């Protein structure tokens, strides 16, 4: 017997650790049936209970015997014995049939039925019991065994004993049969293999299949089938060869071809197109190649702008550019066919690509001009739409798709804009279709993920037939945004200048009020009735000073004292205070980011920012809610998508203040940072809270944005630039920490101070305050007078205290003149404006100190004491 065999295992089958012809572990054993003629399979036995049936029959016979014995006087003894024996035989026959020992006339007919049934299958079949014994085989199997040279019925393991790999598969199938599972194995027998049956003269593909068979409550059986799949395999191979033949023709066609899935992934690219684009053909079907990789962005938008037709394919022709791996473009004409399901959802598409470069040499006249016009149409930065006589979109270019991403061919133009603008746009199109010579441009807003604005022009299209219209759309989104920003900036600047000017004048007044209050308090004891009145005057003056500081914060003209700190520490320190401010109905959640970068801010001003935002959030939740403070780092890459054009990319630390309150409509959002704008009742707010927040954040170099939705809440996002400490700053900080010298509490001193101030009240208070601390004060009401006073004095004073803004000669001008004269006395500037408002006019001078107005007597004394040293 030939033993040439080739095995092709089924997918998913696993090879056992050992593969002998007969498995040594004997987990499942196909035992060879008892020797019997080839044509005499052993029939299956019926289940029964022979012992119980026999005992029951004998018992009934004895009972009958004794019953008759009692009537022996009537019937002869011989007759009685005969009747007893006949009864015994009848009972034995009945219970023998029940026990399975006796069969009546239907058994041969049942065997003949099953013989014909299994023979009708046409494939070799056997039935094995739980031990693997073959209890039945059909004629096909008997013929297969006979053809293999066996003189008796053998099991499958013996039949394929000469083929180790097949024995391995029989072993796996036997194990599956014992476990009650259905399984199959496929293998190939070479030509000349007797075990191949009718296919022994040629190579054969066979499948061995086992299925569990359970009859009633008896022992389980298994049915084995040997299926010839040679013809089916040959058909598959022929079909594969034909497919390869077709693909070979398609790959080397003189035109490009590609197919995409519904999500835009490339499913197939032929070799011609892959060669044009410089693609690796083996890497075009791995699912990583997208439509945008082989077509320019504008071309991809055109292919995606086809109006779906449910259940019908749509074919469109485009002239667009293909993108190669080298960055070059190829002019091409594509025939794009899309299919949609019954719900209008896009299905896989197929596209034919024609390289227009090969036609340029031939199409010198009209053909080339047509191609060039088509490419120009799709490359123009102005959106162009051609409407047919029905008013629906016939064609459009890529620029219009960028402006109106919801546009589709055979779709409506007016449905692409806001509902309140549709009537105006329809009227404009109707005027152009009616032949009106001049149509005024119309500003519209196109709907999309982000609303865009554009200016639309309409003209009649004579080439498209009567009623056709050509629509031109210019993107004005950035232009409108810049106009809005410029107007807002100018308005804020004007209000800021006004606020700064008012604040400066108020600071002079408040300085005098607060200063003279301090002088009065110094002469009155707390038990004096006037003490409480003076204290009320000072407290209200301080309230007014806080209001002025808010105006300066909005105009970004306040003096900041920035320091490097951690946002985590700031929020932790504010936790208890915020808890008391918010009340019991508002739940406060603080979520700290991990490894936050450091920031540089004025701690007092920044705390004011957080408090203002939290108080506003509390007022927006009258029935209670949740206020969440969340901090995190923002990388440069993440910052690019925050507000492009408004916030430059960089490393930021983000503070989010989110509430679950009533939210704000858009018209309120547009005005929240304007000073004195408030939605609160009269007397419950100054309208300067968010204006102050905005000014502090801007002066710190940060950004603030607000997102709000009615009924859902509001979120303020504050972006502060990450602070990077220089080596010099780090050294100075370490040295200062190591020194740890306590500040002096003695505010008295000695020396001569030149006081220059144009406000009489402020000058009078400052002079009395300094003289009360032991200093000698020289007065001047302007810079020029100050210089004259010094000339008369004839020596350098110990310190100069000067206002910044004064008539004739201001403070910085006086300082420059003093330096020219060789006077190097240190100067302390006092002003109602911020320090950086005049610092640029000092021409690099750094030997000065600054004290913002309004100031108290103690603050003035501290500044002078520190400056004199």
PDB file of N, CA and C in Angstrom, residues 514-555:
ATOM      1  N   UNK A 514      -7.371 109.084  53.933  1.00  0.00           N
ATOM      2  CA  UNK A 514      -6.835 108.009  54.775  1.00  0.00           C
ATOM      3  C   UNK A 514      -5.689 108.528  55.633  1.00  0.00           C
ATOM      4  N   UNK A 515      -4.827 109.383  55.030  1.00  0.00           N
ATOM      5  CA  UNK A 515      -3.671 109.890  55.782  1.00  0.00           C
ATOM      6  C   UNK A 515      -4.072 110.749  56.956  1.00  0.00           C
ATOM      7  N   UNK A 516      -4.967 111.701  56.740  1.00  0.00           N
ATOM      8  CA  UNK A 516      -5.393 112.559  57.845  1.00  0.00           C
ATOM      9  C   UNK A 516      -6.187 111.776  58.885  1.00  0.00           C
ATOM     10  N   UNK A 517      -6.890 110.714  58.441  1.00  0.00           N
ATOM     11  CA  UNK A 517      -7.574 109.859  59.423  1.00  0.00           C
ATOM     12  C   UNK A 517      -6.559 109.191  60.331  1.00  0.00           C
ATOM     13  N   UNK A 518      -5.435 108.758  59.759  1.00  0.00           N
ATOM     14  CA  UNK A 518      -4.386 108.149  60.586  1.00  0.00           C
ATOM     15  C   UNK A 518      -3.809 109.162  61.579  1.00  0.00           C
ATOM     16  N   UNK A 519      -3.628 110.413  61.112  1.00  0.00           N
ATOM     17  CA  UNK A 519      -3.116 111.437  62.015  1.00  0.00           C
ATOM     18  C   UNK A 519      -4.086 111.705  63.157  1.00  0.00           C
ATOM     19  N   UNK A 520      -5.373 111.737  62.841  1.00  0.00           N
ATOM     20  CA  UNK A 520      -6.374 111.959  63.886  1.00  0.00           C
ATOM     21  C   UNK A 520      -6.432 110.778  64.854  1.00  0.00           C
ATOM     22  N   UNK A 521      -6.356 109.564  64.323  1.00  0.00           N
ATOM     23  CA  UNK A 521      -6.423 108.382  65.189  1.00  0.00           C
ATOM     24  C   UNK A 521      -5.218 108.331  66.123  1.00  0.00           C
ATOM     25  N   UNK A 522      -4.102 108.875  65.664  1.00  0.00           N
ATOM     26  CA  UNK A 522      -2.913 108.871  66.519  1.00  0.00           C
ATOM     27  C   UNK A 522      -3.080 109.784  67.730  1.00  0.00           C
ATOM     28  N   UNK A 523      -3.982 110.784  67.641  1.00  0.00           N
ATOM     29  CA  UNK A 523      -4.174 111.732  68.749  1.00  0.00           C
ATOM     30  C   UNK A 523      -5.404 111.399  69.586  1.00  0.00           C
ATOM     31  N   UNK A 524      -6.128 110.375  69.230  1.00  0.00           N
ATOM     32  CA  UNK A 524      -7.335 110.008  69.983  1.00  0.00           C
ATOM     33  C   UNK A 524      -7.198 108.582  70.517  1.00  0.00           C
ATOM     34  N   UNK A 525      -7.670 108.439  71.731  1.00  0.00           N
ATOM     35  CA  UNK A 525      -7.688 107.108  72.332  1.00  0.00           C
ATOM     36  C   UNK A 525      -8.934 106.350  71.855  1.00  0.00           C
ATOM     37  N   UNK A 526      -8.919 105.040  71.931  1.00  0.00           N
ATOM     38  CA  UNK A 526     -10.107 104.263  71.529  1.00  0.00           C
ATOM     39  C   UNK A 526     -11.336 104.572  72.359  1.00  0.00           C
ATOM     40  N   UNK A 527     -11.145 105.094  73.584  1.00  0.00           N
ATOM     41  CA  UNK A 527     -12.308 105.423  74.417  1.00  0.00           C
ATOM     42  C   UNK A 527     -12.896 106.785  74.086  1.00  0.00           C
ATOM     43  N   UNK A 528     -12.207 107.526  73.249  1.00  0.00           N
ATOM     44  CA  UNK A 528     -12.688 108.852  72.851  1.00  0.00           C
ATOM     45  C   UNK A 528     -13.899 108.680  71.936  1.00  0.00           C
ATOM     46  N   UNK A 529     -14.998 109.425  72.143  1.00  0.00           N
ATOM     47  CA  UNK A 529     -16.177 109.304  71.267  1.00  0.00           C
ATOM     48  C   UNK A 529     -15.858 109.589  69.788  1.00  0.00           C
ATOM     49  N   UNK A 530     -14.870 110.421  69.544  1.00  0.00           N
ATOM     50  CA  UNK A 530     -14.536 110.754  68.159  1.00  0.00           C
ATOM     51  C   UNK A 530     -13.771 109.624  67.468  1.00  0.00           C
ATOM     52  N   UNK A 531     -13.189 108.721  68.250  1.00  0.00           N
ATOM     53  CA  UNK A 531     -12.359 107.661  67.668  1.00  0.00           C
ATOM     54  C   UNK A 531     -13.174 106.797  66.690  1.00  0.00           C
ATOM     55  N   UNK A 532     -14.425 106.431  67.110  1.00  0.00           N
ATOM     56  CA  UNK A 532     -15.269 105.588  66.261  1.00  0.00           C
ATOM     57  C   UNK A 532     -15.639 106.307  64.969  1.00  0.00           C
ATOM     58  N   UNK A 533     -15.893 107.616  65.043  1.00  0.00           N
ATOM     59  CA  UNK A 533     -16.242 108.378  63.835  1.00  0.00           C
ATOM     60  C   UNK A 533     -15.069 108.435  62.867  1.00  0.00           C
ATOM     61  N   UNK A 534     -13.898 108.676  63.414  1.00  0.00           N
ATOM     62  CA  UNK A 534     -12.713 108.724  62.537  1.00  0.00           C
ATOM     63  C   UNK A 534     -12.458 107.351  61.908  1.00  0.00           C
ATOM     64  N   UNK A 535     -12.645 106.306  62.697  1.00  0.00           N
ATOM     65  CA  UNK A 535     -12.449 104.943  62.164  1.00  0.00           C
ATOM     66  C   UNK A 535     -13.433 104.642  61.040  1.00  0.00           C
ATOM     67  N   UNK A 536     -14.687 105.110  61.169  1.00  0.00           N
ATOM     68  CA  UNK A 536     -15.669 104.921  60.094  1.00  0.00           C
ATOM     69  C   UNK A 536     -15.240 105.652  58.828  1.00  0.00           C
ATOM     70  N   UNK A 537     -14.686 106.869  59.011  1.00  0.00           N
ATOM     71  CA  UNK A 537     -14.210 107.612  57.839  1.00  0.00           C
ATOM     72  C   UNK A 537     -13.104 106.825  57.132  1.00  0.00           C
ATOM     73  N   UNK A 538     -12.172 106.291  57.899  1.00  0.00           N
ATOM     74  CA  UNK A 538     -11.070 105.545  57.287  1.00  0.00           C
ATOM     75  C   UNK A 538     -11.561 104.260  56.623  1.00  0.00           C
ATOM     76  N   UNK A 539     -12.475 103.539  57.259  1.00  0.00           N
ATOM     77  CA  UNK A 539     -12.980 102.286  56.685  1.00  0.00           C
ATOM     78  C   UNK A 539     -13.684 102.533  55.361  1.00  0.00           C
ATOM     79  N   UNK A 540     -14.501 103.582  55.298  1.00  0.00           N
ATOM     80  CA  UNK A 540     -15.184 103.888  54.041  1.00  0.00           C
ATOM     81  C   UNK A 540     -14.212 104.376  52.976  1.00  0.00           C
ATOM     82  N   UNK A 541     -13.180 105.070  53.425  1.00  0.00           N
ATOM     83  CA  UNK A 541     -12.149 105.468  52.470  1.00  0.00           C
ATOM     84  C   UNK A 541     -11.435 104.239  51.910  1.00  0.00           C
ATOM     85  N   UNK A 542     -11.192 103.248  52.761  1.00  0.00           N
ATOM     86  CA  UNK A 542     -10.565 102.005  52.287  1.00  0.00           C
ATOM     87  C   UNK A 542     -11.473 101.259  51.307  1.00  0.00           C
ATOM     88  N   UNK A 543     -12.793 101.299  51.583  1.00  0.00           N
ATOM     89  CA  UNK A 543     -13.730 100.688  50.630  1.00  0.00           C
ATOM     90  C   UNK A 543     -13.654 101.376  49.284  1.00  0.00           C
ATOM     91  N   UNK A 544     -13.594 102.710  49.329  1.00  0.00           N
ATOM     92  CA  UNK A 544     -13.456 103.437  48.071  1.00  0.00           C
ATOM     93  C   UNK A 544     -12.137 103.109  47.390  1.00  0.00           C
ATOM     94  N   UNK A 545     -11.083 102.916  48.178  1.00  0.00           N
ATOM     95  CA  UNK A 545      -9.782 102.562  47.605  1.00  0.00           C
ATOM     96  C   UNK A 545      -9.843 101.210  46.921  1.00  0.00           C
ATOM     97  N   UNK A 546     -10.569 100.253  47.513  1.00  0.00           N
ATOM     98  CA  UNK A 546     -10.725  98.937  46.868  1.00  0.00           C
ATOM     99  C   UNK A 546     -11.454  99.059  45.539  1.00  0.00           C
ATOM    100  N   UNK A 547     -12.473  99.932  45.498  1.00  0.00           N
ATOM    101  CA  UNK A 547     -13.201 100.144  44.250  1.00  0.00           C
ATOM    102  C   UNK A 547     -12.287 100.739  43.186  1.00  0.00           C
ATOM    103  N   UNK A 548     -11.450 101.672  43.600  1.00  0.00           N
ATOM    104  CA  UNK A 548     -10.495 102.287  42.658  1.00  0.00           C
ATOM    105  C   UNK A 548      -9.493 101.238  42.180  1.00  0.00           C
ATOM    106  N   UNK A 549      -9.062 100.359  43.078  1.00  0.00           N
ATOM    107  CA  UNK A 549      -8.120  99.300  42.670  1.00  0.00           C
ATOM    108  C   UNK A 549      -8.745  98.384  41.631  1.00  0.00           C
ATOM    109  N   UNK A 550     -10.042  98.157  41.750  1.00  0.00           N
ATOM    110  CA  UNK A 550     -10.712  97.342  40.753  1.00  0.00           C
ATOM    111  C   UNK A 550     -10.720  98.038  39.390  1.00  0.00           C
ATOM    112  N   UNK A 551     -10.930  99.346  39.412  1.00  0.00           N
ATOM    113  CA  UNK A 551     -10.871 100.088  38.151  1.00  0.00           C
ATOM    114  C   UNK A 551      -9.478 100.006  37.537  1.00  0.00           C
ATOM    115  N   UNK A 552      -8.454 100.130  38.378  1.00  0.00           N
ATOM    116  CA  UNK A 552      -7.088 100.027  37.876  1.00  0.00           C
ATOM    117  C   UNK A 552      -6.777  98.616  37.390  1.00  0.00           C
ATOM    118  N   UNK A 553      -7.339  97.611  38.061  1.00  0.00           N
ATOM    119  CA  UNK A 553      -7.128  96.234  37.614  1.00  0.00           C
ATOM    120  C   UNK A 553      -7.730  96.019  36.241  1.00  0.00           C
ATOM    121  N   UNK A 554      -8.932  96.574  36.031  1.00  0.00           N
ATOM    122  CA  UNK A 554      -9.565  96.437  34.724  1.00  0.00           C
ATOM    123  C   UNK A 554      -8.738  97.123  33.644  1.00  0.00           C
ATOM    124  N   UNK A 555      -8.232  98.334  33.954  1.00  0.00           N
ATOM    125  CA  UNK A 555      -7.449  99.077  32.964  1.00  0.00           C
ATOM    126  C   UNK A 555      -6.005  98.592  32.905  1.00  0.00           C
TER     127      UNK A 555
END
